[in-house]
Amino acid sequence: MALEDRVHELADEVPPPDEAAARAALGRHSGLAKPPGSLGRLEGLGPRLSAMAGEAPPPVPGSPAVVVCAGDHGVLDRGVSPWPRSVTAAMVRAFCEGGAAVNAVAKTVGARVSVLDVGVAKQLERHPMLRAAKVRPGTGDLSAGPAMSREEAARAVMAGAGLAEELVESGGVDLLVTGDMGIANTTPAACLISAFTGRPPKETTGRGTGIDDDTLRLKRRVVEEALALHAPETKDPLGVLAAVGGLEHAAIVGVILTGAVYGVPVVLDGVVSGSAALVARALAPDSVAYVIAGHRSPEPGARISLEYLGLSPLLDLDMRLGEGTGGLLAVPLVQAAARTLGEMATLEELGFG
Amino acid sequence: MALEDRVHELADEVPPPDEAAARAALGRHSGLAKPPGSLGRLEGLGPRLSAMAGEAPPPVPGSPAVVVCAGDHGVLDRGVSPWPRSVTAAMVRAFCEGGAAVNAVAKTVGARVSVLDVGVAKQLERHPMLRAAKVRPGTGDLSAGPAMSREEAARAVMAGAGLAEELVESGGVDLLVTGDMGIANTTPAACLISAFTGRPPKETTGRGTGIDDDTLRLKRRVVEEALALHAPETKDPLGVLAAVGGLEHAAIVGVILTGAVYGVPVVLDGVVSGSAALVARALAPDSVAYVIAGHRSPEPGARISLEYLGLSPLLDLDMRLGEGTGGLLAVPLVQAAARTLGEMATLEELGFG
């Protein structure tokens, strides 16, 4: 089967959320030993978890993992980021050595860290935490031609899917957090977000990890040029991903679709994850039912993606680091939403029925 | 020594925060392997933790505990809450049996639960999780006379302090979360908040766990009557606490002061904790340096207290359950703030110095 067909097959496997389980969870909430609604946002999240798992109360996800998808970007040569390309590989090494922010945050919430190289420019040394699945050593400049071929985009999606499947099937992982690393990767994210939401580049393009006004103007122009050049058609999500996306964006699409297929919650990190969730939804509309917005990144495209997906972020901590850090910090909230629903006594049990 | 003097002695022991440690932590942040500021709110929190501990990087608080302080309220007889008084004792039993929201959330974040009876109306059965330190079986009606005597207020403060001291000294607890249980306890909270911030009862009085418009009007009137009756003088914090406070509010004051004395972070839950933090600050101005606002409760007095204390809440999940639940959910954020500061590599170590 052609790789592209495998992506569509995966998307077609995403089951609709179990609305009956969600209703049962909602019913259970109303009988718990607390004033109605007093658990706030957790009360909305619990039934969503039931809809994903097909069970009420939902299982408590006790084995979370963050999948940090890494790649480089030809568009960096346009000057859209002040960081050199070599930072991508250096940070991947830092993830493997345990010295990055994602390691510290993952340790805090008890999540394992898995790193996926789908497109880092530099040749990387082998490491047990690193899945080597390089599709190509970075994308081409999306403002001058397609970022990659359709086949390459499909390969990167399936690399993310494969790692996620292995984590869930063999690793017992029951919650996936999407993470990303790739210097210049907020530029393809802005392209994808403009393509799928129809919002103009001046709204979807932000400062990423921190650029000055001149660089921001240039970055917006580059996004505009890319959209004008490719005129992406959202009816062909893989085509959009190939034209203006990134390899790690594609891999995250695979992680999201696979989580959805297994009924496992997928917690998004920031703007790169948000852009990938738009692609995933275009491929499989029901996939959004399995997606939880971990946090609100200050990157404008992140907010736009979440609005378009109909998701409200759990945290708002002004974090814009990527790597999965913001998504990871939401993990205890997801666990608490499931655990309160499953473990609290009812008013009736306490004699107040 | 008179009990009242012991409270003031405790307050006087609160050390000033270590500003040099905070500066050292801030300096360390600027060299870590991430774009400056990209960890958002965590970057502000790390130096605060250093100022509390007197160390940079700060220790990662790995043994959190929530202290749920429980008491009943004479003012309930005015009809300020629809719940019967017996719910307080029933919920304390639920805490001990592990079936309440606080148990589920504490388990999620790896915190132990400690319950303190300083004023539950009903006689409670002994339980290993329950510290029996009943000062009196509920306060008097604060709209008709003082809620309690100064001696009783001091006794409740010292009960909270004693339990917190034991948890830190013998239990190895390195982070305290304040929790509360007491039907009608948002009424004394509103009184305390109006007294210490000068804001009128119509702004500080809210719906608590959920009351209708008529009850809210009555509750505001009761708060106005209490303030008119007692004309509380904030220069005498213990007098204010005795006149219009609650026994669990007083106990939380003791928990906060003790955390501050030991340099241990104290994470506040909702409006009752916020009102207690105002009392603690009036007794020991430096105590606020050891206090972290866990979440933003929709109760208006909670927002007012935090603004007055100069604290910005970490979470905003529309939670208004009390018990310490909102504070507990902020624990991983505090841990992540400490851990990123302590465990991340520097740019220099990665070769980007």
XYZ file of C-alpha atoms in Angstrom:
706
model
C 0.000 0.000 0.000
C 1.256 3.488 -0.769
C 2.322 5.410 2.322
C -0.277 8.046 1.599
C -3.004 5.407 1.706
C -1.718 4.196 5.082
C -2.207 7.695 6.487
C -5.777 7.779 5.262
C -6.375 4.277 6.557
C -5.121 5.365 9.978
C -7.376 8.428 9.876
C -10.347 6.264 8.937
C -9.759 4.074 11.991
C -10.420 6.946 14.422
C -13.618 5.955 16.208
C -16.322 8.451 17.089
C -16.249 9.468 20.769
C -18.545 7.431 23.012
C -21.293 9.912 23.808
C -23.150 7.420 26.007
C -20.076 7.050 28.224
C -19.793 10.842 28.390
C -23.422 11.114 29.505
C -22.905 8.413 32.124
C -19.878 10.318 33.468
C -21.861 13.532 33.583
C -24.609 11.764 35.487
C -22.079 10.386 37.940
C -20.659 13.866 38.533
C -24.014 15.198 39.635
C -24.181 12.668 42.475
C -20.678 13.150 43.885
C -20.053 14.548 47.365
C -19.549 18.185 46.351
C -21.655 21.165 45.364
C -22.645 20.881 41.693
C -20.054 22.410 39.379
C -17.585 23.112 42.187
C -14.768 21.218 40.456
C -15.002 23.704 37.593
C -13.096 22.799 34.450
C -12.347 19.301 35.778
C -16.056 18.506 35.530
C -16.066 19.200 31.814
C -12.915 17.184 31.286
C -14.058 14.007 33.060
C -16.902 13.238 30.641
C -14.598 13.961 27.695
C -12.171 11.351 29.056
C -15.074 8.915 29.309
C -15.998 9.624 25.694
C -12.419 8.845 24.652
C -12.108 5.643 26.673
C -15.674 4.429 26.239
C -15.925 3.963 30.004
C -17.549 5.832 32.871
C -15.807 6.620 35.102
C -12.806 6.892 32.804
C -9.508 5.163 33.605
C -6.936 7.348 35.398
C -4.041 7.786 32.975
C -1.117 6.720 35.130
C 1.534 6.204 32.450
C 1.904 9.404 30.473
C 4.569 9.963 27.837
C 5.680 12.989 25.909
C 6.736 12.436 22.329
C 9.115 15.190 21.267
C 9.190 15.279 17.468
C 12.243 17.002 16.005
C 13.094 18.379 12.596
C 14.840 21.204 10.784
C 13.531 23.728 8.302
C 14.838 25.036 5.010
C 12.929 28.254 5.568
C 15.398 29.137 8.326
C 17.673 30.344 5.507
C 15.214 33.203 4.992
C 16.205 34.530 8.416
C 12.922 33.856 10.275
C 14.732 32.917 13.525
C 17.891 34.230 15.169
C 18.904 30.733 16.347
C 21.311 28.630 14.273
C 20.065 25.325 12.835
C 22.555 23.420 15.004
C 20.440 24.203 18.088
C 17.897 21.579 17.023
C 20.453 18.770 17.238
C 21.993 20.199 20.399
C 18.601 20.255 22.102
C 17.833 16.706 20.995
C 21.099 15.703 22.640
C 20.058 17.641 25.752
C 16.719 15.756 25.818
C 18.592 12.463 25.695
C 21.007 13.558 28.399
C 18.146 14.733 30.616
C 19.199 18.375 30.817
C 16.344 20.130 29.028
C 13.187 21.732 30.352
C 11.094 18.844 29.035
C 13.069 16.398 31.176
C 12.577 18.440 34.337
C 8.866 18.870 33.718
C 8.336 15.254 32.661
C 10.065 14.055 35.833
C 7.784 16.312 37.855
C 4.611 14.786 36.437
C 5.939 11.235 36.145
C 5.986 11.103 32.349
C 8.511 9.314 30.207
C 10.248 11.239 27.436
C 10.511 9.822 23.950
C 12.312 11.733 21.204
C 11.635 11.218 17.515
C 14.042 12.398 14.838
C 12.028 12.745 11.665
C 14.119 15.478 10.120
C 17.011 16.891 12.121
C 19.623 18.265 9.704
C 22.570 16.856 11.590
C 23.361 13.158 11.853
C 22.542 12.201 15.468
C 24.220 9.626 17.670
C 22.111 6.653 18.688
C 20.466 6.847 22.100
C 17.873 4.646 23.833
C 15.503 7.613 24.209
C 15.822 8.607 20.567
C 13.833 6.961 17.806
C 15.754 7.473 14.572
C 13.279 7.867 11.716
C 14.800 10.655 9.713
C 12.739 11.188 6.569
C 15.155 13.787 5.246
C 17.699 16.108 6.904
C 15.312 19.039 7.203
C 12.642 20.365 4.863
C 13.183 22.523 1.801
C 12.446 26.246 1.898
C 8.639 26.367 1.816
C 8.700 29.909 0.460
C 10.502 28.724 -2.674
C 8.981 25.293 -3.247
C 7.267 22.477 -1.343
C 8.721 21.803 2.118
C 8.745 18.099 1.238
C 7.074 15.608 -1.057
C 3.693 14.052 -0.241
C 5.465 10.738 0.246
C 7.850 12.322 2.747
C 4.995 13.969 4.626
C 3.203 10.628 4.809
C 6.387 8.930 5.996
C 6.784 11.460 8.808
C 3.123 11.031 9.845
C 3.604 7.263 9.979
C 6.839 7.649 11.961
C 4.924 9.570 14.644
C 2.120 7.032 14.456
C 4.531 4.128 14.761
C 6.247 5.489 17.841
C 2.919 6.358 19.479
C 1.561 2.894 18.699
C 4.599 1.242 20.221
C 4.355 3.398 23.367
C 0.684 2.510 23.820
C 0.825 -1.138 22.712
C 4.108 -2.260 24.280
C 4.879 0.532 26.716
C 1.541 0.712 28.485
C 1.346 4.438 27.832
C -2.195 5.698 28.409
C -1.768 9.424 27.789
C 0.269 11.103 25.062
C 1.665 14.617 25.196
C 2.832 16.155 21.938
C 6.141 17.984 21.946
C 8.252 19.590 19.268
C 11.782 20.773 18.641
C 12.903 22.480 15.475
C 14.478 25.872 14.939
C 12.123 27.927 12.711
C 9.202 25.543 13.162
C 6.706 28.253 14.091
C 6.913 29.477 10.483
C 5.419 26.301 8.963
C 3.012 26.243 11.949
C 1.750 29.703 10.952
C 1.395 28.545 7.325
C -0.644 25.509 8.365
C -2.829 27.561 10.704
C -3.545 30.175 8.033
C -4.241 27.428 5.499
C -6.704 25.536 7.708
C -8.428 28.407 9.489
C -8.397 30.962 6.672
C -6.955 33.592 9.006
C -4.329 35.872 7.442
C -0.592 35.443 8.188
C -0.460 38.740 10.071
C -2.759 37.129 12.662
C -1.273 33.634 12.760
C 2.422 34.554 12.728
C 4.031 35.364 16.060
C 7.377 35.861 17.683
C 8.015 32.176 18.338
C 10.633 31.853 21.029
C 11.476 35.551 20.662
C 12.225 37.652 17.570
C 12.443 41.391 17.036
C 10.026 43.549 15.043
C 12.029 43.401 11.803
C 12.277 39.617 11.924
C 8.551 39.375 12.681
C 7.736 41.473 9.601
C 9.998 39.272 7.485
C 8.470 36.105 8.948
C 4.956 37.289 8.072
C 6.053 38.109 4.539
C 7.582 34.650 4.187
C 4.342 33.022 5.359
C 2.368 35.168 2.910
C 4.720 34.224 0.074
C 4.443 30.530 0.902
C 0.651 30.629 0.947
C 0.576 32.592 -2.335
C 3.028 30.175 -3.947
C 1.266 26.950 -2.920
C -2.392 28.055 -2.644
C -2.958 25.117 -0.263
C -6.229 23.191 -0.605
C -7.520 22.028 2.776
C -9.488 19.230 1.144
C -6.057 17.658 0.629
C -4.525 17.848 4.130
C -1.468 15.792 3.244
C -0.819 18.088 0.302
C -0.940 21.131 2.587
C 1.399 19.439 5.066
C 3.858 18.623 2.267
C 3.736 22.114 0.774
C 3.987 24.349 3.844
C 4.418 22.061 6.873
C 7.317 20.512 8.703
C 8.484 16.991 9.379
C 7.868 17.242 13.130
C 4.435 18.754 12.469
C 3.647 15.721 10.335
C 4.923 13.340 13.019
C 2.670 15.005 15.597
C -0.286 14.442 13.258
C 0.580 10.743 13.453
C 0.782 10.851 17.253
C -2.642 12.505 17.473
C -4.324 10.090 15.064
C -2.825 7.095 16.856
C -3.893 8.335 20.279
C -7.400 8.763 18.885
C -7.423 5.274 17.379
C -6.492 3.795 20.769
C -8.914 6.005 22.712
C -5.961 7.539 24.560
C -6.057 11.257 25.437
C -3.584 13.408 23.527
C -2.536 16.590 25.333
C -1.323 19.337 23.034
C 1.559 21.610 23.867
C 1.822 24.881 21.948
C 1.504 26.333 18.475
C 3.273 23.552 16.561
C 1.017 20.959 18.200
C -2.019 23.153 17.528
C -1.150 23.377 13.838
C -0.738 19.593 13.686
C -4.113 19.097 15.376
C -5.705 21.130 12.577
C -4.180 18.753 10.022
C -5.313 15.744 12.074
C -8.845 17.086 12.202
C -8.871 17.685 8.472
C -7.836 14.045 7.983
C -10.140 12.649 10.698
C -12.779 15.042 12.039
C -13.394 12.883 15.128
C -9.734 13.069 16.163
C -10.379 16.368 17.952
C -12.513 14.483 20.484
C -9.327 12.855 21.787
C -7.345 16.064 21.990
C -6.929 18.172 25.139
C -5.458 21.656 24.987
C -2.748 21.619 27.640
C -2.031 25.320 27.846
C -2.452 28.668 26.174
C 0.753 29.697 24.496
C 1.175 33.446 23.939
C 1.895 32.636 20.274
C -1.152 34.035 18.432
C -1.470 31.017 16.152
C -1.867 28.768 19.181
C -4.929 30.658 20.339
C -6.383 30.681 16.830
C -5.880 26.917 16.393
C -7.523 26.103 19.694
C -10.483 28.357 18.968
C -10.900 26.720 15.601
C -10.678 23.260 17.189
C -13.208 24.311 19.838
C -10.765 23.555 22.664
C -10.176 25.627 25.767
C -6.681 25.414 27.274
C -6.303 24.156 30.841
C -3.284 26.268 31.780
C -2.310 29.830 30.993
C 1.232 30.289 32.243
C 2.699 32.404 29.457
C 4.927 29.484 28.445
C 6.337 29.409 24.928
C 9.223 26.979 25.149
C 7.773 24.057 23.219
C 9.340 20.594 23.784
C 6.000 19.521 25.258
C 6.550 21.420 28.506
C 3.181 23.184 28.604
C 1.305 20.039 27.690
C 3.096 18.024 30.371
C 2.114 20.454 33.103
C -1.537 19.785 32.287
C -1.172 16.039 32.875
C -2.007 16.165 36.611
C -5.175 18.100 35.782
C -6.259 15.359 33.386
C -5.451 12.712 35.972
C -7.365 14.615 38.647
C -10.386 14.938 36.365
C -10.461 11.179 35.920
C -9.656 10.345 39.523
C -12.274 12.582 41.118
C -14.900 11.038 38.862
C -13.815 7.521 39.728
C -12.850 7.711 43.375
C -15.078 10.258 45.094
C -17.918 9.065 47.262
C -21.467 10.004 46.336
C -23.670 12.223 48.481
C -25.875 9.173 48.920
C -23.001 7.115 50.305
C -22.362 9.880 52.841
C -26.019 9.856 53.864
C -27.047 13.022 52.040
C -28.867 11.369 49.132
C 3.188 32.543 78.344
C -0.299 33.563 77.334
C -1.477 31.889 74.142
C -1.857 35.252 72.490
C 1.810 36.000 73.122
C 2.773 32.685 71.556
C 0.990 33.723 68.352
C 2.920 36.977 68.256
C 6.149 35.162 69.060
C 5.521 32.813 66.125
C 4.782 35.774 63.861
C 7.982 37.484 64.958
C 10.008 34.422 63.991
C 9.076 34.737 60.308
C 12.357 35.569 58.571
C 12.577 38.049 55.722
C 12.844 36.359 52.325
C 16.396 35.860 51.090
C 16.653 38.407 48.288
C 20.227 37.425 47.466
C 19.107 33.849 46.814
C 16.296 35.161 44.631
C 18.763 37.218 42.592
C 21.072 34.230 42.221
C 18.149 32.146 40.960
C 17.189 34.853 38.491
C 20.752 34.987 37.244
C 20.800 31.233 36.812
C 17.562 31.367 34.793
C 19.094 33.687 32.248
C 21.797 31.127 31.431
C 19.579 28.064 31.052
C 19.153 26.257 27.732
C 15.966 28.028 26.599
C 14.940 31.339 25.104
C 14.764 33.989 27.851
C 11.341 34.099 29.492
C 10.035 31.067 27.609
C 9.060 29.237 30.806
C 6.657 32.073 31.553
C 5.172 32.093 35.045
C 7.539 29.333 36.202
C 10.438 31.766 35.807
C 8.916 34.149 38.306
C 8.155 31.361 40.731
C 11.640 29.824 40.822
C 13.356 32.868 42.338
C 10.522 33.200 44.865
C 11.175 29.601 45.963
C 14.847 30.492 46.330
C 13.945 33.471 48.473
C 11.887 31.187 50.726
C 14.514 28.475 51.057
C 17.565 30.729 51.083
C 19.108 28.585 48.342
C 19.629 28.921 44.603
C 18.580 26.772 42.915
C 15.789 26.063 45.382
C 15.100 22.532 46.643
C 12.388 20.641 44.748
C 9.506 20.140 47.195
C 8.976 16.405 46.937
C 6.883 15.807 50.057
C 3.813 18.026 49.887
C 0.962 17.848 52.385
C -2.445 19.440 52.473
C -3.740 20.492 55.873
C -7.525 20.574 55.811
C -8.692 22.709 58.725
C -12.295 22.109 59.751
C -14.777 24.025 61.860
C -18.417 25.008 62.173
C -20.053 28.417 62.323
C -22.735 29.914 64.492
C -23.617 32.309 61.714
C -25.075 29.385 59.770
C -28.194 29.894 61.912
C -28.787 33.136 60.024
C -29.392 31.064 56.888
C -26.286 32.041 54.917
C -25.883 28.553 53.432
C -28.392 25.932 52.285
C -26.263 23.068 53.629
C -26.913 21.623 57.101
C -24.164 21.897 59.735
C -23.820 18.110 59.820
C -22.157 18.206 56.390
C -18.936 19.486 57.973
C -18.546 16.366 60.119
C -19.672 14.101 57.270
C -17.049 15.567 54.972
C -14.332 15.217 57.627
C -15.282 11.555 57.817
C -15.114 11.359 54.016
C -11.593 12.878 54.097
C -10.506 10.211 56.574
C -12.088 7.457 54.519
C -10.447 8.727 51.341
C -13.645 9.416 49.421
C -13.548 13.182 49.032
C -12.268 15.358 46.207
C -9.225 16.348 48.270
C -8.177 12.707 48.547
C -8.421 12.135 44.796
C -6.504 15.303 43.988
C -3.884 14.726 46.698
C -3.268 11.213 45.389
C -2.818 12.649 41.900
C -0.084 15.041 42.976
C 1.493 12.758 45.578
C 0.488 14.806 48.611
C -0.480 13.477 51.992
C -3.738 14.613 53.560
C -3.880 15.791 57.146
C -7.164 16.872 58.719
C -7.396 19.213 61.686
C -10.545 19.533 63.770
C -10.364 22.899 65.468
C -14.073 23.461 65.684
C -16.406 20.885 64.175
C -19.750 20.986 66.033
C -20.126 17.240 66.169
C -17.942 14.942 68.265
C -15.746 13.096 65.785
C -14.389 9.563 65.990
C -10.646 9.221 66.286
C -8.756 8.522 63.077
C -5.025 8.446 62.233
C -5.478 11.167 59.598
C -7.419 13.419 61.966
C -5.749 15.693 64.462
C -8.244 16.372 67.250
C -7.703 19.920 68.533
C -11.228 21.150 68.959
C -11.151 24.600 70.514
C -14.931 24.740 70.735
C -17.759 23.009 68.863
C -18.198 25.765 66.327
C -18.064 29.541 66.628
C -20.767 31.817 67.936
C -22.903 33.868 65.562
C -20.547 36.669 64.487
C -23.468 38.896 63.561
C -24.689 38.883 67.177
C -21.404 38.825 69.122
C -17.787 37.738 68.742
C -17.294 34.492 66.850
C -14.941 33.401 69.624
C -12.722 34.803 72.348
C -9.214 36.065 71.651
C -7.879 33.113 73.648
C -9.846 30.693 71.470
C -8.628 32.375 68.276
C -5.047 32.103 69.531
C -5.583 28.461 70.467
C -6.844 27.678 66.950
C -3.888 29.493 65.367
C -1.495 27.481 67.509
C -3.313 24.226 66.660
C -2.679 24.888 62.964
C 0.886 25.889 63.742
C 1.463 22.772 65.818
C 0.252 20.411 63.140
C 2.248 22.206 60.443
C 5.361 22.132 62.619
C 4.983 18.425 63.205
C 4.510 17.735 59.496
C 7.624 19.700 58.620
C 9.814 18.674 61.551
C 8.913 14.999 61.897
C 7.134 14.264 58.652
C 9.656 15.701 56.231
C 6.964 17.787 54.587
C 8.516 20.506 52.422
C 5.443 22.135 50.928
C 2.170 22.941 52.686
C -1.191 23.382 50.996
C -3.941 25.050 52.986
C -7.387 23.485 52.877
C -10.648 24.194 54.635
C -13.950 22.550 55.459
C -16.754 24.286 57.274
C -20.332 24.902 56.217
C -20.886 28.706 56.130
C -17.172 29.486 56.299
C -17.216 31.902 53.355
C -19.225 34.308 55.527
C -16.411 34.871 58.075
C -13.993 34.865 55.130
C -15.899 37.789 53.590
C -15.852 39.594 56.957
C -12.090 39.163 57.276
C -11.475 40.254 53.702
C -13.602 43.378 54.103
C -11.909 44.137 57.409
C -8.352 43.820 56.093
C -8.772 45.249 52.579
C -11.378 47.912 53.340
C -13.523 46.698 50.453
C -17.293 46.704 51.119
C -19.200 43.463 51.839
C -21.108 43.724 48.567
C -17.746 43.181 46.807
C -16.219 40.587 49.115
C -19.270 38.386 49.665
C -19.960 35.716 47.059
C -22.049 32.638 46.469
C -19.648 30.252 48.189
C -20.364 26.745 47.013
C -23.648 27.943 45.495
C -26.488 30.049 46.919
C -29.423 31.784 45.282
C -29.922 35.543 44.933
C -32.028 35.899 48.088
C -29.470 34.046 50.197
C -26.671 36.136 48.706
C -28.505 39.346 49.670
C -28.996 38.005 53.192
C -25.352 36.909 53.412
C -24.161 40.385 52.428
C -26.428 41.955 55.011
C -25.073 39.599 57.670
C -21.487 40.541 56.771
C -22.418 44.239 56.908
C -24.055 43.762 60.306
C -21.033 41.921 61.669
C -18.627 44.616 60.518
C -20.871 47.332 61.938
C -21.193 45.489 65.243
C -17.500 44.799 65.776
C -15.832 47.677 63.894
C -12.716 45.494 63.538
C -9.337 47.178 63.985
C -6.725 45.686 61.657
C -3.914 46.805 63.943
C -5.184 44.004 66.196
C -5.321 41.038 63.807
C -6.093 38.497 66.506
C -8.975 40.664 67.682
C -10.412 40.759 64.153
C -10.035 36.997 63.838
C -11.832 36.483 67.156
C -14.648 38.894 66.315
C -15.539 37.947 62.752
C -13.346 34.955 61.820
C -13.624 31.216 62.071
C -11.707 28.507 63.857
C -10.439 26.918 60.621
C -9.470 30.364 59.324
C -7.401 30.828 62.473
C -5.799 27.411 62.098
C -4.795 28.247 58.518
C -3.132 31.416 59.833
C -1.020 29.125 62.000
C -0.166 26.880 59.047
C 0.947 29.877 56.977
C 3.079 31.393 59.742
C 4.720 28.056 60.458
C 5.495 27.416 56.793
C 7.076 30.860 56.665
C 9.140 30.241 59.792
C 10.533 27.042 58.247
C 11.065 28.594 54.814
C 8.598 26.121 53.350
C 6.273 27.283 50.543
C 2.601 27.517 51.496
C 0.173 27.113 48.599
C -3.194 28.736 49.184
C -6.451 27.192 48.063
C -9.471 29.474 47.787
C -11.257 32.282 49.574
C -10.960 30.921 53.128
C -7.214 30.495 52.692
C -6.977 33.946 51.120
C -8.725 35.505 54.088
C -6.364 33.699 56.463
C -3.347 34.919 54.480
C -4.540 38.479 55.068
C -4.555 37.834 58.823
C -1.118 36.211 58.604
C 0.260 39.188 56.751
C -1.185 41.573 59.314
C 0.581 39.557 62.027
C 3.824 39.066 60.063
C 4.213 41.196 56.924
C 7.003 38.972 55.568
C 4.785 35.881 55.686
C 3.363 36.733 52.252
C 6.783 36.013 50.744
C 6.235 32.335 51.558
C 2.735 32.175 50.141
C 1.856 31.008 46.625
C -1.610 31.535 45.195
C -2.614 28.116 43.910
C -5.627 29.063 41.865
C -8.194 31.730 41.142
C -11.480 30.849 42.787
C -14.550 32.458 41.223
C -15.476 33.682 44.726
C -14.989 37.472 44.516
C -13.288 37.698 47.904
C -10.595 35.305 46.711
C -9.613 37.621 43.881
C -9.680 40.639 46.190
C -7.457 38.935 48.792
C -4.902 37.874 46.212
C -4.768 41.342 44.678
C -4.286 42.835 48.106
C -1.542 40.315 48.890
C 0.103 41.049 45.524
C -0.164 37.415 44.447
C -1.145 36.149 41.032
C -2.841 32.722 40.956
C -1.206 29.912 38.999
C -4.385 28.151 37.919
C -7.754 29.410 36.791
C -10.024 26.390 36.552
C -13.260 27.819 37.932
C -12.917 25.579 40.992
C -14.765 26.528 44.168
C -14.843 23.342 46.185
C -12.386 24.186 48.920
C -10.805 21.303 50.883
C -7.456 22.378 49.401
C -8.255 20.957 45.958
C -7.288 24.031 43.934
C -4.099 24.541 45.894
C -3.087 20.909 45.455
C -3.408 21.096 41.685
C -0.796 23.864 41.673
C 1.791 21.669 43.438
C 3.288 20.212 40.224
C 3.735 23.744 38.895
C 5.707 24.691 42.000
C 7.786 21.540 41.702
C 8.424 22.198 38.002
C 9.522 25.763 38.759
C 12.112 24.460 41.212
C 13.182 21.514 39.104
C 13.739 23.432 35.860
C 15.913 25.890 37.753
C 17.935 23.137 39.375
C 18.194 20.470 36.698
C 18.323 22.187 33.314
C 21.635 22.464 31.510
C 22.985 25.901 30.702
C 23.456 27.194 27.167
C 27.167 27.207 27.923
C 27.129 23.511 28.837
C 25.500 22.817 25.482
C 28.180 24.799 23.681
C 26.099 27.921 23.038
C 27.646 30.131 25.680
